[in-house]
Amino acid sequence: MPKLSYLKALNRALGDELAADESVFVLGEDVRVAASNLTAGLFDRFGPERVLDTPLSEQAFTNFATGAALAGLRPVIEFQIPSLLFLVFEQIANQAHKFSLMTGGQCQVPVTYVVPGSGSRTGWAGQHSDHPYSLFAHVGVKTVVPSSPADAYGLLLSAIRDNDPVVLFAPAGALGIRDDVDYASLQPVPLGVGRIVREGADVTVVALGHLVQDALAAADELAGQGISVEVFDPRTVYPLDVDGLAASVARTRRLVVIDDSNRTSGFGAEVLAVAAERFDLDAPPRRVTRPDGAVLPFAPALDRAVQPGRDHLLAAIHGVLEGKR
Amino acid sequence: MPKLSYLKALNRALGDELAADESVFVLGEDVRVAASNLTAGLFDRFGPERVLDTPLSEQAFTNFATGAALAGLRPVIEFQIPSLLFLVFEQIANQAHKFSLMTGGQCQVPVTYVVPGSGSRTGWAGQHSDHPYSLFAHVGVKTVVPSSPADAYGLLLSAIRDNDPVVLFAPAGALGIRDDVDYASLQPVPLGVGRIVREGADVTVVALGHLVQDALAAADELAGQGISVEVFDPRTVYPLDVDGLAASVARTRRLVVIDDSNRTSGFGAEVLAVAAERFDLDAPPRRVTRPDGAVLPFAPALDRAVQPGRDHLLAAIHGVLEGKR
Amino acid sequence: MTAEHLYRTVRLIRRFEERAMDFVRSGEIVGGIHPYVGQEAIAAGVCAALRPDDVITSTHRGHGHVLAKGVDPARMLAELMGRENGLNRGRGGSMHAADFGLGILGANAIVGAAGSIATGAAWAYQRQGKDVVAVSFFGDGAMNEGMLLEAFNLAVLWRVPVVFVCENNGYATTMPVRSAVAGSITGRARAFGMPAFTVDGQDPEKVLAATTAAVSRARSGRGPTFLECTTYRFDAHHTFEHRARLNYRSTEELSTGRSRDPVEIQGERLAADVRAAVDAEIEALLDAAAGVALGGAHPDPAAALEFLYASPEVNR
Amino acid sequence: MTAEHLYRTVRLIRRFEERAMDFVRSGEIVGGIHPYVGQEAIAAGVCAALRPDDVITSTHRGHGHVLAKGVDPARMLAELMGRENGLNRGRGGSMHAADFGLGILGANAIVGAAGSIATGAAWAYQRQGKDVVAVSFFGDGAMNEGMLLEAFNLAVLWRVPVVFVCENNGYATTMPVRSAVAGSITGRARAFGMPAFTVDGQDPEKVLAATTAAVSRARSGRGPTFLECTTYRFDAHHTFEHRARLNYRSTEELSTGRSRDPVEIQGERLAADVRAAVDAEIEALLDAAAGVALGGAHPDPAAALEFLYASPEVNR
Ligand SMILES: Cc1ncc(C[n+]2csc(CCOP(=O)(O)OP(=O)(O)O)c2C)c(N)n1
Ligand SMILES: Cc1ncc(C[n+]2csc(CCOP(=O)(O)OP(=O)(O)O)c2C)c(N)n1
Ligand SMILES: [Mg+2]
Ligand SMILES: [Mg+2]
């Protein structure tokens, strides 16, 4: 089977949707020459009306996409860096997200926002290393963080086809993942449905995006110690697959979440809140996150120190296994 | 003792700080004529260099304040509506908040952002009824939601004196609260320290801002049924007074949080996450919040239906009291 | 006929707003409104230049725009009262009135936001082969919002069939335009490479003429035009000002400003009997509208989150 | 003396950047840089017009600005290498270089963000009775960011002593300025009521002259000036381009663009021996700087969140 990289999978999904649906178009900065490779080859295939290079006017082009969506198109916006989503937070959370309800259902805003390279990219420092998926989940914008090439393909397809705004974060740490993939088997992955990436009996580890790799590595390591870890990838941050998670935890009765957002009121907080409300656990659950208020320092070792990593995860799993109620 | 309203308390704090510290100044839309009354009387007392009317350029004037802070001043910005904070999310979360760490501690950004009238103001509908305090807590910007006139006074004072950016939300539902206050007793209230507003033995209700009133009313009502409710007001959303909360819960062993932000990854989620990690409870805790993705509909009855209210709180308290582990 | 049509529109808007303010006072309309009184000629003149399939975006001060674009006053009033038979089924209220069937892509409560939405919509219709023009209304205050200036740039670069209509009523709430806009409004627009004109916004016929030219330019693929319509807001920024008097406009200024009343300017162009007939007709229309609105059902609180998502994946 | 000073600066920046690119290749600098090669005359000319207590804000392509403002190359290089002896103690890296002691209020990684920060700082110094001028550097791409345009408006309205320096190198990453900016850059600035001039950004002396006039205007309370410095980026947008070739500039264009080299233009104004002496001096300086930088301690990961808050209330 051929190898498919995560980034190439996104590129392929975009190309397939552009080919399949006339109403889809892409816009963003440097999408014509495909500086990030997300749009590689697409300008030549689809031309300037379907692959639109924008000036540095994020607020206007985000609302422009909303307007185009109101007029029947399905825009896909590429944002070069995650903090650009801060710059257009009003345009997504207060405009695109709200049109359907505010108009009493007269319209829909099917825009997809893609950040290829979210989270830390070593050396990009404080203003380019954010991972703000929890913010979008909080305001109720559908939010997706794929962890594998096949999921990247399938979730981007579903995001584009969805009739609401959807933000897709493609973590920098995942872009290079390559899997053996049967191209014919690529298909849409529904939003809001998680996946058990690895079965296990002793503890459920919830992980998203590039952190699924860390969770799997931790599971491998712990398997050697006779500890059986189940890895659950919700794939969508919002809506969260609570039932899928509940089913896993019902078996393992222990829970750790690893989350590349800040601790306070992040995705990890939501998982633990659901656990507090709904799950019967044998030990208090734990979250492994960025620290509160984290600003990623430039020096690589400091940058790494602020990110949740495998060691923190191993410690948390051990803690939960030792923990008693 | 004279009556002091919540809004007047904010106005008084601002006037006192302007008088006490030359480096403090206020800027915002319509602050000269004091359209919101936050700045009533201040233009006449302090003149146009200390009370600065701005054009409708929220992004620029928010960064302008950051620049003025870097140059040694202490700006206070009034925002007329809560969603303007979405518009300047980049300027607060990615600029003001990050300068200290990114420069290796060379500077500080003591800016205070005040929203007089956050949350629902009946009839203002979808784009003017947000309560985005959890977003700021998530990114680690100090975030304050006072519930009483004395706290409004004291927390605004501390916010202005703090050397970091601080967002203060003054909920529309709290602005009209009037208390008997001995003016001489007004004093700074430290950030990050909660307050037990009412002591009780059976359950701890965590409430912020205007919802403290609802919590007290629920406590009154339940007292008649022999149920003793403790009301804990953290006052600061971030940093959260976890120790204060822990002490309360250690006594009551039951927990409900009422929170005017959306459910997923909101303040309520954080409280429940902390509970899951750290507290020994006799029953699963509950959160009463806005629903996920809430957009407040215009019609008053729909608007109210989307807000967390007394009835939901009463139901949650009963649920927790009946709940078993 | 045009004269009568324009008069009918300005008069309809005026009386709609006056009645709406009564309903604010009586508590039937909750949350207040931003009255359009004094600015009616702009909505009337602009919309008279549009085809039914042309589209508009509106503002917080938007009742005039949507009425001029053809909205049923009964449904608009019902919306202001939060009823199920309102334009937006009571979900939007005064600041979000929308009627997609009439090309009204919504009023927007965020100043400066809608210019780029209108630009995107116009571009999208064009790409779909429709020769539709979009008009975006906004105030003088919006000229200081960067996001709107960004939209001008996109519209010119991509030759989008959009007309930008700036209603310069001299104030953004209480902020005088001269303290808020460095340079001039048309100069700012022109710097983006658009033709920009100042139009007497009290005279519906002048507005119509200027808009007709701008629309035909847009429709024939020559790109956006900017119209600054000078006007005066006769009443409060928002009805809250009826209770809390704010001190920013002198009595002299107010009376000068109100002296050029679009309803009078256009009314004087009609024969007295024609004018009286229109007036009577409008009162009857608005009486009926009030009846329909007041009779509308209140939406069911259990349906408060209906329409939140268009795709069904999200189960809460 | 001025000629030599300007040459020293352009040459220092050029050689600093070339050495920095070597360190990127060798892995000593992680994350890459946005090389300033080709644009040196602007930083040199602008900063030569400033007093030590004047302040600047810089950009993602900021090494030239801070070196010209007087930063110790050793500390700058140490910052690029993430060392404790770096300008920002290794916390900022290439895009956030700051030295408040030298009036460098920081480079900013968000295009268009710093103009309003510089404006606020300049206003604040003035209010505190200091006759300090602020300069804000940004690129042609930033001219399309609404937040920067908003800053122009505030600066003019409030007569802030700030000079806006737009380095028009023809591209925002791969986007040509002609496809991105409707109207003209100076026209856009002028529309806000500022004087705006186009300056040959390859010639340090011309930049110095234009800036001197702008600074004196600002210092004497006459408000902001806008300078468009035309230039050409000789190298990559960012060093990632050294690996991933992007197709947006033709070979002819590159060679024409590179033909007016600021180092040569200024170098030719010096006697050959003087020039050679400066060159040698700079190599020695940079050798020493490299030694200091490479010898700097790596910050302790346990201190990763040091400086996160300035007030101590937050205990995590
Ligand atoms: C971005 C934004 N800033 C501030 C407000 C609050 N606000 C509502 S209307 C208004 C004044 C708008 O002035 P202008 O654009 O001139 O329109 P006018 O009210 O005069 O019709 C303000 C400040 C808002 N709704 N949106
Ligand atoms: C607001 C914002 N948008 C996009 C980016 C990504 N980005 C970094 S530099 C750049 C191009 C900037 O062009 P210009 O302003 O002309 O400066 P130059 O790189 O040519 O020096 C882009 C798009 C960013 N950092 N900030
Ligand atoms: Mg106005
Ligand atoms: Mg450039």
Short mmCIF file of N, CA and C and ligand atoms in Angstrom, two decimals, chain D residues 39 61 139-141 167-173 233, ligand 4:
data_model
loop_
_atom_site.label_atom_id
_atom_site.label_comp_id
_atom_site.label_asym_id
_atom_site.label_seq_id
_atom_site.Cartn_x
_atom_site.Cartn_y
_atom_site.Cartn_z
N GLN D 39 17.61 45.01 2.36
CA GLN D 39 16.80 46.11 2.89
C GLN D 39 17.57 46.95 3.92
N ARG D 61 10.86 40.59 10.36
CA ARG D 61 12.12 40.72 9.63
C ARG D 61 12.93 41.83 10.31
N GLY D 139 5.99 46.12 6.75
CA GLY D 139 6.15 45.84 5.33
C GLY D 139 4.96 46.30 4.50
N ASP D 140 5.06 46.11 3.22
CA ASP D 140 3.96 46.44 2.32
C ASP D 140 2.72 45.59 2.63
N GLY D 141 2.94 44.36 3.05
CA GLY D 141 1.81 43.50 3.38
C GLY D 141 0.97 44.07 4.51
N GLU D 167 8.34 49.37 4.63
CA GLU D 167 9.39 48.83 3.75
C GLU D 167 8.69 48.06 2.64
N ASN D 168 8.60 48.69 1.51
CA ASN D 168 7.93 48.04 0.38
C ASN D 168 8.95 47.26 -0.44
N ASN D 169 9.01 45.97 -0.13
CA ASN D 169 9.95 45.10 -0.85
C ASN D 169 9.23 44.32 -1.95
N GLY D 170 8.03 44.77 -2.26
CA GLY D 170 7.34 44.21 -3.43
C GLY D 170 6.51 42.97 -3.16
N TYR D 171 6.70 42.37 -2.01
CA TYR D 171 6.00 41.12 -1.72
C TYR D 171 5.62 41.00 -0.26
N ALA D 172 4.50 40.40 -0.03
CA ALA D 172 4.17 39.86 1.28
C ALA D 172 4.28 38.35 1.12
N THR D 173 5.35 37.79 1.64
CA THR D 173 5.70 36.40 1.34
C THR D 173 5.75 36.23 -0.18
N ARG D 233 13.83 42.50 -1.42
CA ARG D 233 14.34 41.43 -0.55
C ARG D 233 15.21 40.52 -1.39
MG MG E 4 6.93 42.91 1.88
#
